[in-house]
PDB file of C-alpha atoms in Angstrom:
ATOM      1  CA  UNK A  53     -25.447  -6.760 -25.029  1.00  0.00           C
ATOM      2  CA  UNK A  54     -24.701  -3.047 -25.091  1.00  0.00           C
ATOM      3  CA  UNK A  55     -20.938  -2.574 -25.668  1.00  0.00           C
ATOM      4  CA  UNK A  56     -20.704  -0.029 -22.837  1.00  0.00           C
ATOM      5  CA  UNK A  57     -22.360  -2.400 -20.348  1.00  0.00           C
ATOM      6  CA  UNK A  58     -19.764  -4.934 -21.456  1.00  0.00           C
ATOM      7  CA  UNK A  59     -16.997  -2.401 -20.686  1.00  0.00           C
ATOM      8  CA  UNK A  60     -18.574  -1.665 -17.285  1.00  0.00           C
ATOM      9  CA  UNK A  61     -18.720  -5.371 -16.426  1.00  0.00           C
ATOM     10  CA  UNK A  62     -15.180  -6.056 -17.658  1.00  0.00           C
ATOM     11  CA  UNK A  63     -13.725  -3.034 -15.851  1.00  0.00           C
ATOM     12  CA  UNK A  64     -15.455  -3.929 -12.590  1.00  0.00           C
ATOM     13  CA  UNK A  65     -14.231  -7.507 -12.857  1.00  0.00           C
ATOM     14  CA  UNK A  66     -10.619  -6.464 -13.474  1.00  0.00           C
ATOM     15  CA  UNK A  67     -10.757  -3.943 -10.614  1.00  0.00           C
ATOM     16  CA  UNK A  68     -12.061  -6.528  -8.169  1.00  0.00           C
ATOM     17  CA  UNK A  69      -9.484  -9.068  -9.339  1.00  0.00           C
ATOM     18  CA  UNK A  70      -6.647  -6.571  -8.812  1.00  0.00           C
ATOM     19  CA  UNK A  71      -8.049  -5.597  -5.415  1.00  0.00           C
ATOM     20  CA  UNK A  72      -8.096  -9.215  -4.270  1.00  0.00           C
ATOM     21  CA  UNK A  73      -4.627  -9.887  -5.711  1.00  0.00           C
ATOM     22  CA  UNK A  74      -3.109  -6.881  -3.957  1.00  0.00           C
ATOM     23  CA  UNK A  75      -4.876  -7.818  -0.718  1.00  0.00           C
ATOM     24  CA  UNK A  76      -3.368 -11.301  -0.888  1.00  0.00           C
ATOM     25  CA  UNK A  77       0.154  -9.974  -1.507  1.00  0.00           C
ATOM     26  CA  UNK A  78      -0.105  -7.415   1.303  1.00  0.00           C
ATOM     27  CA  UNK A  79       0.459  -3.764   2.060  1.00  0.00           C
ATOM     28  CA  UNK A  80       4.233  -3.947   1.873  1.00  0.00           C
ATOM     29  CA  UNK A  81       3.977  -4.540  -1.868  1.00  0.00           C
ATOM     30  CA  UNK A  82       2.261  -1.171  -2.260  1.00  0.00           C
ATOM     31  CA  UNK A  83       4.458   0.795   0.071  1.00  0.00           C
ATOM     32  CA  UNK A  84       7.871  -0.292  -1.139  1.00  0.00           C
ATOM     33  CA  UNK A  85       8.011  -0.071  -4.883  1.00  0.00           C
ATOM     34  CA  UNK A  86      11.325  -0.927  -6.453  1.00  0.00           C
ATOM     35  CA  UNK A  87      12.149  -1.007 -10.156  1.00  0.00           C
ATOM     36  CA  UNK A  88      10.748  -4.489 -10.720  1.00  0.00           C
ATOM     37  CA  UNK A  89       7.504  -3.528  -8.920  1.00  0.00           C
ATOM     38  CA  UNK A  90       7.036  -0.473 -11.147  1.00  0.00           C
ATOM     39  CA  UNK A  91       7.656  -2.618 -14.233  1.00  0.00           C
ATOM     40  CA  UNK A  92       5.137  -5.155 -12.929  1.00  0.00           C
ATOM     41  CA  UNK A  93       2.503  -2.439 -12.443  1.00  0.00           C
ATOM     42  CA  UNK A  94       3.087  -1.096 -15.944  1.00  0.00           C
ATOM     43  CA  UNK A  95       2.873  -4.556 -17.477  1.00  0.00           C
ATOM     44  CA  UNK A  96      -0.268  -5.438 -15.510  1.00  0.00           C
ATOM     45  CA  UNK A  97      -1.951  -2.225 -16.616  1.00  0.00           C
ATOM     46  CA  UNK A  98      -1.100  -3.023 -20.220  1.00  0.00           C
ATOM     47  CA  UNK A  99      -2.202  -6.650 -19.925  1.00  0.00           C
ATOM     48  CA  UNK A 100      -5.597  -5.891 -18.384  1.00  0.00           C
ATOM     49  CA  UNK A 101      -6.432  -3.034 -20.739  1.00  0.00           C
ATOM     50  CA  UNK A 102      -7.938  -5.340 -23.343  1.00  0.00           C
ATOM     51  CA  UNK A 103      -9.731  -7.298 -20.643  1.00  0.00           C
ATOM     52  CA  UNK A 104     -11.511  -4.071 -19.654  1.00  0.00           C
ATOM     53  CA  UNK A 105     -12.338  -2.485 -22.991  1.00  0.00           C
ATOM     54  CA  UNK A 106     -12.147  -5.442 -25.367  1.00  0.00           C
ATOM     55  CA  UNK A 107     -11.806  -4.342 -28.965  1.00  0.00           C
ATOM     56  CA  UNK A 108     -13.232  -0.890 -28.224  1.00  0.00           C
ATOM     57  CA  UNK A 109     -10.273   1.476 -28.419  1.00  0.00           C
ATOM     58  CA  UNK A 110     -12.441   4.562 -28.750  1.00  0.00           C
ATOM     59  CA  UNK A 111     -12.193   7.573 -26.474  1.00  0.00           C
ATOM     60  CA  UNK A 112     -15.666   6.874 -25.081  1.00  0.00           C
ATOM     61  CA  UNK A 113     -14.743   3.246 -24.369  1.00  0.00           C
ATOM     62  CA  UNK A 114     -11.609   4.269 -22.455  1.00  0.00           C
ATOM     63  CA  UNK A 115     -13.447   6.982 -20.547  1.00  0.00           C
ATOM     64  CA  UNK A 116     -16.226   4.519 -19.661  1.00  0.00           C
ATOM     65  CA  UNK A 117     -13.680   2.117 -18.186  1.00  0.00           C
ATOM     66  CA  UNK A 118     -12.011   4.939 -16.236  1.00  0.00           C
ATOM     67  CA  UNK A 119     -15.341   6.168 -14.842  1.00  0.00           C
ATOM     68  CA  UNK A 120     -16.195   2.643 -13.675  1.00  0.00           C
ATOM     69  CA  UNK A 121     -12.846   2.364 -11.890  1.00  0.00           C
ATOM     70  CA  UNK A 122     -13.307   5.731 -10.166  1.00  0.00           C
ATOM     71  CA  UNK A 123     -16.862   4.875  -9.082  1.00  0.00           C
ATOM     72  CA  UNK A 124     -15.860   1.485  -7.672  1.00  0.00           C
ATOM     73  CA  UNK A 125     -12.887   3.000  -5.861  1.00  0.00           C
ATOM     74  CA  UNK A 126     -15.029   5.800  -4.406  1.00  0.00           C
ATOM     75  CA  UNK A 127     -17.728   3.338  -3.358  1.00  0.00           C
ATOM     76  CA  UNK A 128     -15.247   1.010  -1.657  1.00  0.00           C
ATOM     77  CA  UNK A 129     -13.687   3.903   0.268  1.00  0.00           C
ATOM     78  CA  UNK A 130     -17.131   5.048   1.431  1.00  0.00           C
ATOM     79  CA  UNK A 131     -18.012   1.491   2.472  1.00  0.00           C
ATOM     80  CA  UNK A 132     -14.712   1.148   4.347  1.00  0.00           C
ATOM     81  CA  UNK A 133     -15.426   4.404   6.161  1.00  0.00           C
ATOM     82  CA  UNK A 134     -18.930   3.317   7.161  1.00  0.00           C
ATOM     83  CA  UNK A 135     -18.205  -0.321   8.016  1.00  0.00           C
ATOM     84  CA  UNK A 136     -15.377  -1.140  10.410  1.00  0.00           C
ATOM     85  CA  UNK A 137     -15.760  -4.817   9.627  1.00  0.00           C
ATOM     86  CA  UNK A 138     -15.329  -4.258   5.896  1.00  0.00           C
ATOM     87  CA  UNK A 139     -12.452  -1.858   6.547  1.00  0.00           C
ATOM     88  CA  UNK A 140     -10.713  -4.467   8.715  1.00  0.00           C
ATOM     89  CA  UNK A 141     -11.160  -7.005   5.919  1.00  0.00           C
ATOM     90  CA  UNK A 142      -9.731  -4.665   3.272  1.00  0.00           C
ATOM     91  CA  UNK A 143      -6.817  -3.271   5.292  1.00  0.00           C
ATOM     92  CA  UNK A 144      -4.351  -4.979   7.536  1.00  0.00           C
ATOM     93  CA  UNK A 145      -3.789  -3.733  11.056  1.00  0.00           C
ATOM     94  CA  UNK A 146      -0.677  -1.747  11.956  1.00  0.00           C
ATOM     95  CA  UNK A 147       2.185  -4.008  13.023  1.00  0.00           C
ATOM     96  CA  UNK A 148       4.478  -3.346  15.980  1.00  0.00           C
ATOM     97  CA  UNK A 149       8.088  -3.735  14.861  1.00  0.00           C
ATOM     98  CA  UNK A 150       9.889  -2.518  17.995  1.00  0.00           C
ATOM     99  CA  UNK A 151       8.463  -2.156  21.503  1.00  0.00           C
ATOM    100  CA  UNK A 152      10.611  -0.629  24.260  1.00  0.00           C
ATOM    101  CA  UNK A 153      13.800  -1.291  22.322  1.00  0.00           C
ATOM    102  CA  UNK A 154      12.930  -4.944  21.616  1.00  0.00           C
ATOM    103  CA  UNK A 155      12.640  -5.954  17.980  1.00  0.00           C
ATOM    104  CA  UNK A 156       9.900  -8.366  16.973  1.00  0.00           C
ATOM    105  CA  UNK A 157      11.921 -10.557  14.629  1.00  0.00           C
ATOM    106  CA  UNK A 158       8.910 -12.718  13.760  1.00  0.00           C
ATOM    107  CA  UNK A 159       6.905  -9.730  12.482  1.00  0.00           C
ATOM    108  CA  UNK A 160       9.948  -8.237  10.719  1.00  0.00           C
ATOM    109  CA  UNK A 161      10.545 -11.541   8.966  1.00  0.00           C
ATOM    110  CA  UNK A 162       6.882 -11.949   8.032  1.00  0.00           C
ATOM    111  CA  UNK A 163       6.799  -8.427   6.554  1.00  0.00           C
ATOM    112  CA  UNK A 164      10.230  -8.809   4.883  1.00  0.00           C
ATOM    113  CA  UNK A 165      11.602  -5.698   6.569  1.00  0.00           C
ATOM    114  CA  UNK A 166      15.376  -5.740   6.846  1.00  0.00           C
ATOM    115  CA  UNK A 167      17.321  -4.287   9.747  1.00  0.00           C
ATOM    116  CA  UNK A 168      18.908  -1.835   7.284  1.00  0.00           C
ATOM    117  CA  UNK A 169      15.495  -0.534   6.294  1.00  0.00           C
ATOM    118  CA  UNK A 170      14.462  -0.230   9.926  1.00  0.00           C
ATOM    119  CA  UNK A 171      17.697   1.597  10.752  1.00  0.00           C
ATOM    120  CA  UNK A 172      17.084   3.966   7.841  1.00  0.00           C
ATOM    121  CA  UNK A 173      13.641   4.777   9.252  1.00  0.00           C
ATOM    122  CA  UNK A 174      15.191   5.342  12.675  1.00  0.00           C
ATOM    123  CA  UNK A 175      17.796   7.735  11.249  1.00  0.00           C
ATOM    124  CA  UNK A 176      15.024   9.633   9.468  1.00  0.00           C
ATOM    125  CA  UNK A 177      13.414  10.085  12.884  1.00  0.00           C
ATOM    126  CA  UNK A 178      16.680  11.093  14.553  1.00  0.00           C
ATOM    127  CA  UNK A 179      17.061   7.868  16.542  1.00  0.00           C
ATOM    128  CA  UNK A 180      20.440   6.157  16.634  1.00  0.00           C
ATOM    129  CA  UNK A 181      19.977   2.868  18.513  1.00  0.00           C
ATOM    130  CA  UNK A 182      17.225   0.258  18.661  1.00  0.00           C
ATOM    131  CA  UNK A 183      17.257   0.607  22.451  1.00  0.00           C
ATOM    132  CA  UNK A 184      16.199   4.266  22.077  1.00  0.00           C
ATOM    133  CA  UNK A 185      12.997   3.302  20.255  1.00  0.00           C
ATOM    134  CA  UNK A 186       9.919   3.278  22.443  1.00  0.00           C
ATOM    135  CA  UNK A 187       7.646   2.133  19.612  1.00  0.00           C
ATOM    136  CA  UNK A 188       8.105   1.467  15.896  1.00  0.00           C
ATOM    137  CA  UNK A 189       5.113   0.492  13.788  1.00  0.00           C
ATOM    138  CA  UNK A 190       4.413  -0.381  10.201  1.00  0.00           C
ATOM    139  CA  UNK A 191       1.245   1.616   9.576  1.00  0.00           C
ATOM    140  CA  UNK A 192      -1.616   0.488   7.348  1.00  0.00           C
ATOM    141  CA  UNK A 193      -0.386   2.761   4.556  1.00  0.00           C
ATOM    142  CA  UNK A 194       3.073   1.153   4.608  1.00  0.00           C
ATOM    143  CA  UNK A 195       4.875   3.941   6.460  1.00  0.00           C
ATOM    144  CA  UNK A 196       7.094   3.199   9.434  1.00  0.00           C
ATOM    145  CA  UNK A 197       6.301   5.390  12.457  1.00  0.00           C
ATOM    146  CA  UNK A 198       8.856   5.671  15.222  1.00  0.00           C
ATOM    147  CA  UNK A 199       8.428   7.083  18.714  1.00  0.00           C
ATOM    148  CA  UNK A 200      11.564   7.484  20.778  1.00  0.00           C
ATOM    149  CA  UNK A 201      11.794   7.859  24.524  1.00  0.00           C
ATOM    150  CA  UNK A 202      13.230  11.361  24.202  1.00  0.00           C
ATOM    151  CA  UNK A 203      11.366  14.360  25.548  1.00  0.00           C
ATOM    152  CA  UNK A 204      11.917  16.458  22.418  1.00  0.00           C
ATOM    153  CA  UNK A 205      10.468  14.219  19.748  1.00  0.00           C
ATOM    154  CA  UNK A 206      10.928  15.107  16.128  1.00  0.00           C
ATOM    155  CA  UNK A 207       7.917  14.810  13.943  1.00  0.00           C
ATOM    156  CA  UNK A 208       9.161  13.296  10.721  1.00  0.00           C
ATOM    157  CA  UNK A 209       7.659  10.733   8.423  1.00  0.00           C
ATOM    158  CA  UNK A 210       9.590   7.842   6.957  1.00  0.00           C
ATOM    159  CA  UNK A 211       7.822   6.757   3.813  1.00  0.00           C
ATOM    160  CA  UNK A 212       8.937   3.483   2.358  1.00  0.00           C
ATOM    161  CA  UNK A 213       8.181   4.931  -1.089  1.00  0.00           C
ATOM    162  CA  UNK A 214      10.688   7.699  -0.485  1.00  0.00           C
ATOM    163  CA  UNK A 215      13.540   5.208  -0.591  1.00  0.00           C
ATOM    164  CA  UNK A 216      12.594   3.932  -4.011  1.00  0.00           C
ATOM    165  CA  UNK A 217      12.339   7.406  -5.504  1.00  0.00           C
ATOM    166  CA  UNK A 218      16.014   7.892  -4.688  1.00  0.00           C
ATOM    167  CA  UNK A 219      16.982   4.603  -6.310  1.00  0.00           C
ATOM    168  CA  UNK A 220      14.835   5.182  -9.390  1.00  0.00           C
ATOM    169  CA  UNK A 221      16.182   8.683 -10.097  1.00  0.00           C
TER     170      UNK A 221
END
């Protein structure tokens, strides 16, 4: 077998494995990276490197693996854009965390979102009390969107990643 076809096959297999693994563990794992998550990502990338390129440590071997990963990623994004069914399979739906001031404790527990984290998102949006929240949602990209009942809404974005950048610095 051609060594570059072997790299293509190995890289595609590792990509699909990682895609399935991240899908099983959920969107929260991608949106809220703490120190141990970053270490895990670094160690996974190191551990799967040999699975993708084998003994080929050449520049061309590494570039071949990278090209395969980019092509698969691009193709999956195109397929998700064209097929709602596939997109629904690949991405979770947004989750309502607060509706009309009422917290959904079952969803918060399922998503492992603490009240402190929710309060931090509310402060970022200029909202002080849970009762002032008209709607709070965990979006598909892991961000928490908050709509208050106030007339003069602030347009801010609470990114769960933002919190970890502070702690990692």
